[in-house]
Amino acid sequence: MGAGGVDERDGRPWEHAVTRSEQERFWSFVVKGPDPDDCWFWTGAISDDGYGRFWVKRGTGQLAVRPQRYAYELATGEPLPSSTLLLHSCDIPICVHASADLEVSHVAPGTHRENMLDRAQRGRYRNRATLRLGDLPRQVRVQRSLDLRTVIVEHGWEPELISAALLGVELTHPRLF
Ligand SMILES: [Zn+2]
């Protein structure tokens, strides 16, 4: 894939109609936690930056879009300018829990960074440790994202396994299984 038309930075699904089947395909890659505050994890492709990639057909080519941006644009119904940075309040790169209500959303434009840091410090999120994946070295972050995806795909929503993956605990450790 990737023959022509690939622009990850400017991947904006709204430049063309987003079809229902494309949205269904998108959500088929997402596993949502049971509580309203839980993360929604992307289980599709993960790139070498530790973030997800969702491939969509646009024109005669394919475009790799970032799942959290795609989810945010679906939630708000508006395109995000390519210059607008989306930040995760939960600090988990493959989370796509987006909402137009920023008190609920785990991703928001960088202009809301202060609010998001406040929320994180209030400790709203119960399903994750205090580590900051975004601050980890790139290779470590990528591995955590891949491990987390493996856990979700193979075991579904299992909080202990999710925590282990986020903390970088060796997943083949016999005590975990
Ligand atoms: Zn999240």
CSV table of N, CA and C and ligand atoms in Angstrom, one decimal:
chain,number,residue,atom,x,y,z
A,1,MET,N,0.8,-1.2,0.0
A,1,MET,CA,0.0,0.0,0.0
A,1,MET,C,0.9,1.2,0.0
A,2,GLY,N,0.3,2.4,-0.2
A,2,GLY,CA,1.0,3.6,-0.1
A,2,GLY,C,1.4,4.1,-1.5
A,3,ALA,N,0.9,3.5,-2.5
A,3,ALA,CA,1.2,4.0,-3.8
A,3,ALA,C,0.5,5.3,-4.2
A,4,GLY,N,1.2,6.3,-4.0
A,4,GLY,CA,0.7,7.6,-4.3
A,4,GLY,C,-0.3,8.2,-3.3
A,5,GLY,N,-0.3,9.5,-3.2
A,5,GLY,CA,-1.3,10.1,-2.4
A,5,GLY,C,-1.2,10.0,-0.9
A,6,VAL,N,0.0,9.6,-0.5
A,6,VAL,CA,0.2,9.4,1.0
A,6,VAL,C,0.7,10.6,1.6
A,7,ASP,N,0.0,11.2,2.5
A,7,ASP,CA,0.5,12.3,3.2
A,7,ASP,C,0.0,12.2,4.7
A,8,GLU,N,0.8,11.7,5.5
A,8,GLU,CA,0.3,11.4,6.9
A,8,GLU,C,0.0,12.7,7.6
A,9,ARG,N,0.8,13.7,7.4
A,9,ARG,CA,0.5,14.9,8.2
A,9,ARG,C,-0.8,15.5,7.9
A,10,ASP,N,-1.1,15.5,6.6
A,10,ASP,CA,-2.3,16.2,6.2
A,10,ASP,C,-3.5,15.3,5.9
A,11,GLY,N,-3.4,14.1,6.6
A,11,GLY,CA,-4.5,13.2,6.4
A,11,GLY,C,-5.8,13.7,6.9
A,12,ARG,N,-6.7,14.2,6.1
A,12,ARG,CA,-7.9,14.8,6.5
A,12,ARG,C,-9.1,14.1,5.8
A,13,PRO,N,-9.8,13.3,6.5
A,13,PRO,CA,-10.8,12.5,5.9
A,13,PRO,C,-12.0,13.3,5.4
A,14,TRP,N,-12.1,14.6,5.8
A,14,TRP,CA,-13.3,15.3,5.4
A,14,TRP,C,-13.1,16.0,4.1
A,15,GLU,N,-12.0,15.8,3.4
A,15,GLU,CA,-11.8,16.5,2.1
A,15,GLU,C,-12.7,15.7,1.1
A,16,HIS,N,-13.1,14.5,1.4
A,16,HIS,CA,-14.0,13.8,0.6
A,16,HIS,C,-15.0,13.1,1.5
A,17,ALA,N,-16.1,12.7,1.0
A,17,ALA,CA,-17.1,12.1,1.8
A,17,ALA,C,-16.6,10.9,2.5
A,18,VAL,N,-16.9,10.9,3.8
A,18,VAL,CA,-16.6,9.7,4.6
A,18,VAL,C,-17.8,8.7,4.5
A,19,THR,N,-17.6,7.6,4.0
A,19,THR,CA,-18.7,6.7,3.8
A,19,THR,C,-19.0,5.9,5.0
A,20,ARG,N,-20.2,5.4,5.1
A,20,ARG,CA,-20.6,4.6,6.2
A,20,ARG,C,-19.7,3.4,6.4
A,21,SER,N,-19.4,2.7,5.2
A,21,SER,CA,-18.6,1.5,5.3
A,21,SER,C,-17.2,1.8,5.8
A,22,GLU,N,-16.7,3.0,5.5
A,22,GLU,CA,-15.4,3.4,6.0
A,22,GLU,C,-15.5,3.6,7.5
A,23,GLN,N,-16.5,4.2,8.0
A,23,GLN,CA,-16.7,4.4,9.4
A,23,GLN,C,-16.8,3.1,10.1
A,24,GLU,N,-17.6,2.2,9.5
A,24,GLU,CA,-17.7,0.9,10.1
A,24,GLU,C,-16.4,0.2,10.2
A,25,ARG,N,-15.6,0.3,9.2
A,25,ARG,CA,-14.3,-0.3,9.2
A,25,ARG,C,-13.4,0.3,10.3
A,26,PHE,N,-13.5,1.6,10.4
A,26,PHE,CA,-12.7,2.3,11.4
A,26,PHE,C,-13.1,1.7,12.8
A,27,TRP,N,-14.4,1.7,13.1
A,27,TRP,CA,-14.8,1.3,14.5
A,27,TRP,C,-14.5,-0.2,14.7
A,28,SER,N,-14.4,-1.0,13.6
A,28,SER,CA,-14.1,-2.4,13.8
A,28,SER,C,-12.7,-2.6,14.4
A,29,PHE,N,-11.9,-1.6,14.3
A,29,PHE,CA,-10.5,-1.6,14.9
A,29,PHE,C,-10.4,-1.1,16.3
A,30,VAL,N,-11.6,-0.7,16.8
A,30,VAL,CA,-11.6,0.0,18.1
A,30,VAL,C,-12.2,-0.8,19.2
A,31,VAL,N,-11.5,-0.9,20.3
A,31,VAL,CA,-12.1,-1.6,21.5
A,31,VAL,C,-12.2,-0.6,22.6
A,32,LYS,N,-13.5,-0.5,23.1
A,32,LYS,CA,-13.8,0.5,24.1
A,32,LYS,C,-13.9,-0.2,25.5
A,33,GLY,N,-13.4,0.5,26.5
A,33,GLY,CA,-13.5,0.1,27.8
A,33,GLY,C,-15.0,0.2,28.3
A,34,PRO,N,-15.3,-0.5,29.4
A,34,PRO,CA,-16.7,-0.6,29.8
A,34,PRO,C,-17.2,0.7,30.5
A,35,ASP,N,-16.3,1.5,31.1
A,35,ASP,CA,-16.8,2.7,31.8
A,35,ASP,C,-16.7,3.9,30.8
A,36,PRO,N,-17.5,4.9,31.1
A,36,PRO,CA,-17.6,6.1,30.2
A,36,PRO,C,-16.2,6.8,30.2
A,37,ASP,N,-15.4,6.7,31.2
A,37,ASP,CA,-14.1,7.4,31.2
A,37,ASP,C,-13.0,6.6,30.6
A,38,ASP,N,-13.3,5.3,30.3
A,38,ASP,CA,-12.2,4.5,29.8
A,38,ASP,C,-11.7,4.9,28.4
A,39,CYS,N,-10.5,4.4,28.2
A,39,CYS,CA,-9.9,4.6,26.8
A,39,CYS,C,-10.6,3.7,25.8
A,40,TRP,N,-10.5,4.2,24.6
A,40,TRP,CA,-10.9,3.4,23.4
A,40,TRP,C,-9.7,3.1,22.6
A,41,PHE,N,-9.3,1.8,22.6
A,41,PHE,CA,-8.0,1.5,22.0
A,41,PHE,C,-8.1,1.1,20.5
A,42,TRP,N,-7.2,1.7,19.8
A,42,TRP,CA,-7.0,1.4,18.3
A,42,TRP,C,-6.2,0.1,18.2
A,43,THR,N,-6.8,-0.9,17.5
A,43,THR,CA,-6.1,-2.2,17.3
A,43,THR,C,-5.7,-2.4,15.8
A,44,GLY,N,-5.8,-1.4,15.0
A,44,GLY,CA,-5.3,-1.5,13.6
A,44,GLY,C,-3.8,-1.3,13.5
A,45,ALA,N,-3.4,-0.8,12.4
A,45,ALA,CA,-2.0,-0.6,12.1
A,45,ALA,C,-1.4,0.4,13.1
A,46,ILE,N,-0.2,0.2,13.5
A,46,ILE,CA,0.6,1.1,14.4
A,46,ILE,C,1.9,1.4,13.7
A,47,SER,N,2.1,2.7,13.6
A,47,SER,CA,3.3,3.2,12.9
A,47,SER,C,4.5,3.2,13.8
A,48,ASP,N,5.7,3.6,13.2
A,48,ASP,CA,6.9,3.5,13.9
A,48,ASP,C,7.1,4.7,14.9
A,49,ASP,N,6.0,5.5,15.1
A,49,ASP,CA,6.0,6.5,16.1
A,49,ASP,C,5.2,6.1,17.3
A,50,GLY,N,4.6,4.9,17.2
A,50,GLY,CA,3.8,4.4,18.3
A,50,GLY,C,2.3,4.8,18.2
A,51,TYR,N,2.0,5.6,17.2
A,51,TYR,CA,0.6,6.0,17.0
A,51,TYR,C,0.0,5.2,15.9
A,52,GLY,N,-1.3,5.1,15.9
A,52,GLY,CA,-2.0,4.3,14.9
A,52,GLY,C,-2.0,4.9,13.5
A,53,ARG,N,-2.4,4.1,12.6
A,53,ARG,CA,-2.6,4.6,11.2
A,53,ARG,C,-3.9,3.9,10.7
A,54,PHE,N,-4.7,4.7,10.0
A,54,PHE,CA,-5.9,4.2,9.4
A,54,PHE,C,-5.8,4.5,7.9
A,55,TRP,N,-5.8,3.5,7.1
A,55,TRP,CA,-5.7,3.8,5.6
A,55,TRP,C,-7.1,3.9,5.0
A,56,VAL,N,-7.2,5.0,4.3
A,56,VAL,CA,-8.5,5.3,3.6
A,56,VAL,C,-8.2,5.5,2.1
A,57,LYS,N,-9.2,5.2,1.3
A,57,LYS,CA,-9.1,5.5,-0.1
A,57,LYS,C,-9.5,6.9,-0.4
A,58,ARG,N,-8.7,7.6,-1.1
A,58,ARG,CA,-9.1,9.0,-1.5
A,58,ARG,C,-8.7,9.2,-2.9
A,59,GLY,N,-9.6,9.4,-3.8
A,59,GLY,CA,-9.3,9.6,-5.2
A,59,GLY,C,-8.8,8.3,-5.7
A,60,THR,N,-7.6,8.3,-6.4
A,60,THR,CA,-7.0,7.1,-6.9
A,60,THR,C,-6.0,6.5,-6.0
A,61,GLY,N,-5.8,7.2,-4.9
A,61,GLY,CA,-4.7,6.7,-4.0
A,61,GLY,C,-5.2,6.3,-2.6
A,62,GLN,N,-4.3,6.1,-1.7
A,62,GLN,CA,-4.6,5.8,-0.3
A,62,GLN,C,-4.0,6.9,0.5
A,63,LEU,N,-4.6,7.1,1.7
A,63,LEU,CA,-4.1,8.1,2.6
A,63,LEU,C,-4.1,7.5,4.0
A,64,ALA,N,-3.0,7.7,4.7
A,64,ALA,CA,-2.9,7.2,6.1
A,64,ALA,C,-3.3,8.4,7.0
A,65,VAL,N,-4.3,8.1,7.7
A,65,VAL,CA,-4.8,9.2,8.7
A,65,VAL,C,-4.5,8.7,10.1
A,66,ARG,N,-4.4,9.6,11.0
A,66,ARG,CA,-4.2,9.2,12.4
A,66,ARG,C,-5.5,8.9,13.0
A,67,PRO,N,-5.7,7.8,13.6
A,67,PRO,CA,-7.0,7.4,14.1
A,67,PRO,C,-7.6,8.3,15.1
A,68,GLN,N,-6.8,8.9,16.0
A,68,GLN,CA,-7.3,9.8,17.0
A,68,GLN,C,-7.9,11.1,16.3
A,69,ARG,N,-7.2,11.5,15.2
A,69,ARG,CA,-7.8,12.7,14.5
A,69,ARG,C,-9.1,12.3,13.7
A,70,TYR,N,-9.0,11.2,13.2
A,70,TYR,CA,-10.2,10.7,12.4
A,70,TYR,C,-11.4,10.6,13.4
A,71,ALA,N,-11.2,10.0,14.6
A,71,ALA,CA,-12.3,9.9,15.6
A,71,ALA,C,-12.7,11.3,16.1
A,72,TYR,N,-11.8,12.2,16.2
A,72,TYR,CA,-12.1,13.5,16.7
A,72,TYR,C,-13.0,14.3,15.7
A,73,GLU,N,-12.6,14.1,14.4
A,73,GLU,CA,-13.3,14.8,13.4
A,73,GLU,C,-14.7,14.2,13.2
A,74,LEU,N,-14.8,12.9,13.4
A,74,LEU,CA,-16.2,12.3,13.4
A,74,LEU,C,-17.0,12.8,14.5
A,75,ALA,N,-16.4,12.9,15.7
A,75,ALA,CA,-17.1,13.4,16.9
A,75,ALA,C,-17.6,14.8,16.8
A,76,THR,N,-16.8,15.7,16.2
A,76,THR,CA,-17.1,17.1,16.2
A,76,THR,C,-17.8,17.4,14.9
A,77,GLY,N,-17.7,16.6,13.9
A,77,GLY,CA,-18.3,16.9,12.6
A,77,GLY,C,-17.6,17.9,11.8
A,78,GLU,N,-16.4,18.3,12.2
A,78,GLU,CA,-15.7,19.3,11.5
A,78,GLU,C,-14.2,18.9,11.3
A,79,PRO,N,-13.7,19.4,10.2
A,79,PRO,CA,-12.3,19.1,9.9
A,79,PRO,C,-11.3,19.8,10.8
A,80,LEU,N,-10.3,19.1,11.2
A,80,LEU,CA,-9.2,19.7,11.9
A,80,LEU,C,-8.2,20.3,11.0
A,81,PRO,N,-7.8,21.6,11.2
A,81,PRO,CA,-6.8,22.1,10.4
A,81,PRO,C,-5.5,21.2,10.6
A,82,SER,N,-4.7,21.0,9.5
A,82,SER,CA,-3.6,20.2,9.6
A,82,SER,C,-2.6,20.7,10.6
A,83,SER,N,-2.6,22.0,10.8
A,83,SER,CA,-1.7,22.7,11.7
A,83,SER,C,-2.1,22.5,13.2
A,84,THR,N,-3.3,22.0,13.4
A,84,THR,CA,-3.8,21.8,14.8
A,84,THR,C,-3.3,20.5,15.4
A,85,LEU,N,-2.6,20.6,16.5
A,85,LEU,CA,-2.1,19.4,17.1
A,85,LEU,C,-3.1,18.8,18.1
A,86,LEU,N,-3.3,17.5,18.0
A,86,LEU,CA,-4.2,16.9,19.0
A,86,LEU,C,-3.4,16.3,20.1
A,87,LEU,N,-3.8,16.5,21.3
A,87,LEU,CA,-3.1,16.0,22.5
A,87,LEU,C,-4.0,15.0,23.2
A,88,HIS,N,-3.3,14.0,23.8
A,88,HIS,CA,-4.0,13.0,24.6
A,88,HIS,C,-4.0,13.4,26.1
A,89,SER,N,-5.1,13.5,26.7
A,89,SER,CA,-5.1,13.7,28.1
A,89,SER,C,-4.8,12.5,28.9
A,90,CYS,N,-5.0,11.3,28.3
A,90,CYS,CA,-4.7,10.0,29.0
A,90,CYS,C,-3.3,9.6,28.7
A,91,ASP,N,-2.7,10.3,27.7
A,91,ASP,CA,-1.3,10.0,27.3
A,91,ASP,C,-1.0,8.6,26.8
A,92,ILE,N,-2.0,8.0,26.2
A,92,ILE,CA,-1.9,6.7,25.5
A,92,ILE,C,-2.0,6.9,24.0
A,93,PRO,N,-0.9,6.7,23.3
A,93,PRO,CA,-1.0,7.1,21.9
A,93,PRO,C,-2.0,6.4,21.0
A,94,ILE,N,-2.4,5.2,21.4
A,94,ILE,CA,-3.4,4.5,20.5
A,94,ILE,C,-4.8,4.7,21.0
A,95,CYS,N,-5.0,5.6,22.0
A,95,CYS,CA,-6.4,5.9,22.5
A,95,CYS,C,-7.1,6.8,21.4
A,96,VAL,N,-8.3,6.4,21.1
A,96,VAL,CA,-9.1,7.2,20.1
A,96,VAL,C,-10.4,7.7,20.7
A,97,HIS,N,-10.4,7.8,22.1
A,97,HIS,CA,-11.7,8.2,22.7
A,97,HIS,C,-11.9,9.7,22.5
A,98,ALA,N,-12.6,10.0,21.5
A,98,ALA,CA,-12.9,11.4,21.1
A,98,ALA,C,-14.3,11.8,21.4
A,99,SER,N,-14.6,13.0,21.8
A,99,SER,CA,-15.9,13.5,22.0
A,99,SER,C,-15.9,15.0,21.7
A,100,ALA,N,-17.0,15.5,21.3
A,100,ALA,CA,-17.1,16.9,21.1
A,100,ALA,C,-17.1,17.6,22.5
A,101,ASP,N,-17.5,16.9,23.5
A,101,ASP,CA,-17.5,17.4,24.9
A,101,ASP,C,-16.1,17.2,25.4
A,102,LEU,N,-15.4,18.3,25.6
A,102,LEU,CA,-14.0,18.2,26.0
A,102,LEU,C,-13.8,17.7,27.4
A,103,GLU,N,-14.9,17.7,28.2
A,103,GLU,CA,-14.8,17.1,29.5
A,103,GLU,C,-14.8,15.6,29.5
A,104,VAL,N,-15.2,15.1,28.3
A,104,VAL,CA,-15.3,13.7,28.1
A,104,VAL,C,-14.1,13.2,27.3
A,105,SER,N,-13.8,13.9,26.3
A,105,SER,CA,-12.8,13.5,25.3
A,105,SER,C,-11.4,13.3,25.8
A,106,HIS,N,-10.8,12.2,25.3
A,106,HIS,CA,-9.4,12.0,25.7
A,106,HIS,C,-8.4,12.7,24.8
A,107,VAL,N,-8.9,13.2,23.7
A,107,VAL,CA,-8.1,14.0,22.8
A,107,VAL,C,-8.7,15.3,22.5
A,108,ALA,N,-7.8,16.3,22.5
A,108,ALA,CA,-8.3,17.7,22.2
A,108,ALA,C,-7.2,18.5,21.6
A,109,PRO,N,-7.6,19.5,20.9
A,109,PRO,CA,-6.6,20.4,20.2
A,109,PRO,C,-5.7,21.0,21.3
A,110,GLY,N,-4.4,21.2,20.8
A,110,GLY,CA,-3.4,21.7,21.8
A,110,GLY,C,-3.7,22.9,22.5
A,111,THR,N,-4.7,23.7,21.9
A,111,THR,CA,-5.1,24.9,22.6
A,111,THR,C,-5.8,24.7,23.9
A,112,HIS,N,-6.2,23.4,24.1
A,112,HIS,CA,-6.9,23.1,25.3
A,112,HIS,C,-6.0,22.4,26.3
A,113,ARG,N,-4.7,22.5,26.0
A,113,ARG,CA,-3.7,21.7,26.8
A,113,ARG,C,-3.8,22.0,28.3
A,114,GLU,N,-4.0,23.2,28.7
A,114,GLU,CA,-4.1,23.5,30.1
A,114,GLU,C,-5.2,22.7,30.8
A,115,ASN,N,-6.4,22.7,30.2
A,115,ASN,CA,-7.5,22.0,30.7
A,115,ASN,C,-7.2,20.5,30.8
A,116,MET,N,-6.6,20.0,29.8
A,116,MET,CA,-6.3,18.6,29.8
A,116,MET,C,-5.3,18.2,30.9
A,117,LEU,N,-4.3,19.0,31.1
A,117,LEU,CA,-3.4,18.8,32.2
A,117,LEU,C,-4.1,18.8,33.5
A,118,ASP,N,-5.0,19.8,33.7
A,118,ASP,CA,-5.7,19.9,35.0
A,118,ASP,C,-6.5,18.6,35.2
A,119,ARG,N,-7.1,18.1,34.2
A,119,ARG,CA,-8.0,16.9,34.3
A,119,ARG,C,-7.1,15.7,34.7
A,120,ALA,N,-5.9,15.6,34.0
A,120,ALA,CA,-5.0,14.5,34.3
A,120,ALA,C,-4.6,14.5,35.7
A,121,GLN,N,-4.3,15.7,36.2
A,121,GLN,CA,-3.9,15.9,37.6
A,121,GLN,C,-5.0,15.6,38.6
A,122,ARG,N,-6.2,15.8,38.2
A,122,ARG,CA,-7.3,15.5,39.1
A,122,ARG,C,-7.5,14.0,39.2
A,123,GLY,N,-6.8,13.2,38.4
A,123,GLY,CA,-6.8,11.8,38.5
A,123,GLY,C,-8.1,11.2,38.1
A,124,ARG,N,-8.7,11.7,37.0
A,124,ARG,CA,-10.0,11.2,36.6
A,124,ARG,C,-9.9,9.8,36.0
A,125,TYR,N,-8.7,9.4,35.5
A,125,TYR,CA,-8.6,8.2,34.8
A,125,TYR,C,-8.1,7.1,35.7
A,126,ARG,N,-9.0,6.1,35.9
A,126,ARG,CA,-8.7,5.0,36.8
A,126,ARG,C,-8.0,3.9,36.2
A,127,ASN,N,-8.1,3.8,34.9
A,127,ASN,CA,-7.6,2.6,34.2
A,127,ASN,C,-6.2,2.7,33.7
A,128,ARG,N,-5.4,3.6,34.3
A,128,ARG,CA,-4.1,3.7,33.8
A,128,ARG,C,-3.2,4.2,34.9
A,129,ALA,N,-1.9,3.9,34.8
A,129,ALA,CA,-0.9,4.3,35.8
A,129,ALA,C,-0.6,5.8,35.5
A,130,THR,N,0.3,6.3,36.3
A,130,THR,CA,0.7,7.7,36.2
A,130,THR,C,1.8,7.9,35.2
A,131,LEU,N,2.3,6.8,34.6
A,131,LEU,CA,3.4,7.0,33.6
A,131,LEU,C,2.9,7.9,32.4
A,132,ARG,N,3.9,8.5,31.8
A,132,ARG,CA,3.6,9.3,30.6
A,132,ARG,C,4.2,8.6,29.4
A,133,LEU,N,3.4,7.9,28.6
A,133,LEU,CA,4.0,7.2,27.5
A,133,LEU,C,4.6,8.1,26.5
A,134,GLY,N,4.0,9.3,26.4
A,134,GLY,CA,4.5,10.3,25.4
A,134,GLY,C,5.9,10.7,25.7
A,135,ASP,N,6.4,10.6,27.0
A,135,ASP,CA,7.7,11.0,27.3
A,135,ASP,C,8.7,9.9,27.2
A,136,LEU,N,8.3,8.7,26.9
A,136,LEU,CA,9.2,7.6,26.7
A,136,LEU,C,10.0,7.7,25.4
A,137,PRO,N,11.2,7.1,25.4
A,137,PRO,CA,11.9,7.0,24.1
A,137,PRO,C,11.1,6.4,23.0
A,138,ARG,N,11.2,6.8,21.8
A,138,ARG,CA,10.4,6.4,20.7
A,138,ARG,C,10.2,4.9,20.6
A,139,GLN,N,11.4,4.1,20.7
A,139,GLN,CA,11.3,2.7,20.5
A,139,GLN,C,10.5,2.0,21.6
A,140,VAL,N,10.7,2.6,22.8
A,140,VAL,CA,9.9,2.0,24.0
A,140,VAL,C,8.4,2.3,23.8
A,141,ARG,N,8.1,3.5,23.4
A,141,ARG,CA,6.7,3.9,23.2
A,141,ARG,C,6.1,3.0,22.1
A,142,VAL,N,6.8,2.7,21.0
A,142,VAL,CA,6.3,1.9,20.0
A,142,VAL,C,6.0,0.5,20.5
A,143,GLN,N,6.9,0.0,21.3
A,143,GLN,CA,6.8,-1.4,21.8
A,143,GLN,C,5.6,-1.4,22.8
A,144,ARG,N,5.4,-0.4,23.6
A,144,ARG,CA,4.2,-0.4,24.5
A,144,ARG,C,2.9,-0.4,23.7
A,145,SER,N,2.9,0.4,22.7
A,145,SER,CA,1.7,0.4,21.8
A,145,SER,C,1.4,-0.9,21.2
A,146,LEU,N,2.5,-1.6,20.7
A,146,LEU,CA,2.3,-2.9,20.1
A,146,LEU,C,1.9,-3.9,21.1
A,147,ASP,N,2.5,-3.9,22.3
A,147,ASP,CA,2.1,-4.8,23.4
A,147,ASP,C,0.6,-4.6,23.8
A,148,LEU,N,0.3,-3.3,23.9
A,148,LEU,CA,-1.1,-3.0,24.3
A,148,LEU,C,-2.1,-3.6,23.3
A,149,ARG,N,-1.8,-3.4,22.0
A,149,ARG,CA,-2.6,-3.9,21.0
A,149,ARG,C,-2.7,-5.4,21.0
A,150,THR,N,-1.6,-6.1,21.3
A,150,THR,CA,-1.6,-7.5,21.4
A,150,THR,C,-2.6,-8.0,22.5
A,151,VAL,N,-2.5,-7.3,23.6
A,151,VAL,CA,-3.3,-7.7,24.8
A,151,VAL,C,-4.8,-7.5,24.4
A,152,ILE,N,-5.1,-6.4,23.8
A,152,ILE,CA,-6.5,-6.1,23.5
A,152,ILE,C,-7.0,-7.1,22.5
A,153,VAL,N,-6.2,-7.4,21.5
A,153,VAL,CA,-6.7,-8.3,20.4
A,153,VAL,C,-6.9,-9.7,20.9
A,154,GLU,N,-5.9,-10.1,21.8
A,154,GLU,CA,-5.9,-11.5,22.2
A,154,GLU,C,-6.8,-11.8,23.4
A,155,HIS,N,-7.0,-10.8,24.3
A,155,HIS,CA,-7.7,-11.0,25.5
A,155,HIS,C,-8.9,-10.1,25.8
A,156,GLY,N,-9.1,-9.1,24.9
A,156,GLY,CA,-10.2,-8.2,25.1
A,156,GLY,C,-9.8,-7.2,26.2
A,157,TRP,N,-10.9,-6.7,26.9
A,157,TRP,CA,-10.6,-5.6,27.9
A,157,TRP,C,-10.3,-6.3,29.2
A,158,GLU,N,-9.0,-6.5,29.5
A,158,GLU,CA,-8.6,-7.1,30.8
A,158,GLU,C,-7.7,-6.1,31.5
A,159,PRO,N,-8.2,-5.4,32.5
A,159,PRO,CA,-7.5,-4.3,33.1
A,159,PRO,C,-6.1,-4.6,33.6
A,160,GLU,N,-5.9,-5.8,34.2
A,160,GLU,CA,-4.6,-6.2,34.7
A,160,GLU,C,-3.6,-6.3,33.5
A,161,LEU,N,-4.0,-6.9,32.5
A,161,LEU,CA,-3.1,-7.1,31.3
A,161,LEU,C,-2.9,-5.8,30.6
A,162,ILE,N,-3.9,-4.9,30.6
A,162,ILE,CA,-3.7,-3.6,30.0
A,162,ILE,C,-2.6,-2.8,30.8
A,163,SER,N,-2.8,-2.8,32.1
A,163,SER,CA,-1.8,-2.1,33.0
A,163,SER,C,-0.4,-2.7,32.8
A,164,ALA,N,-0.3,-4.0,32.7
A,164,ALA,CA,1.0,-4.6,32.5
A,164,ALA,C,1.6,-4.1,31.2
A,165,ALA,N,0.8,-4.1,30.2
A,165,ALA,CA,1.3,-3.6,28.9
A,165,ALA,C,1.8,-2.2,28.9
A,166,LEU,N,1.0,-1.4,29.6
A,166,LEU,CA,1.3,0.1,29.7
A,166,LEU,C,2.6,0.3,30.6
A,167,LEU,N,2.8,-0.6,31.5
A,167,LEU,CA,4.0,-0.4,32.4
A,167,LEU,C,5.2,-1.1,31.8
A,168,GLY,N,5.0,-1.9,30.7
A,168,GLY,CA,6.1,-2.5,30.1
A,168,GLY,C,6.5,-3.8,30.8
A,169,VAL,N,5.6,-4.4,31.6
A,169,VAL,CA,5.9,-5.7,32.2
A,169,VAL,C,6.0,-6.7,31.1
A,170,GLU,N,7.0,-7.6,31.2
A,170,GLU,CA,7.1,-8.7,30.2
A,170,GLU,C,5.8,-9.5,30.1
A,171,LEU,N,5.2,-9.5,28.9
A,171,LEU,CA,3.9,-10.1,28.8
A,171,LEU,C,3.9,-11.6,28.9
A,172,THR,N,5.1,-12.2,28.6
A,172,THR,CA,5.1,-13.7,28.7
A,172,THR,C,5.5,-14.1,30.1
A,173,HIS,N,5.6,-13.2,31.0
A,173,HIS,CA,5.9,-13.6,32.4
A,173,HIS,C,4.8,-14.6,32.9
A,174,PRO,N,5.2,-15.7,33.5
A,174,PRO,CA,4.3,-16.7,33.8
A,174,PRO,C,3.3,-16.3,34.9
A,175,ARG,N,3.6,-15.3,35.7
A,175,ARG,CA,2.6,-14.9,36.7
A,175,ARG,C,1.4,-14.2,36.1
A,176,LEU,N,1.5,-13.8,34.9
A,176,LEU,CA,0.4,-13.0,34.3
A,176,LEU,C,-0.6,-13.9,33.6
A,177,PHE,N,-0.2,-15.2,33.4
A,177,PHE,CA,-1.1,-16.0,32.6
A,177,PHE,C,-1.3,-17.4,33.4
B,1,ZN,ZN,-7.7,7.5,26.5
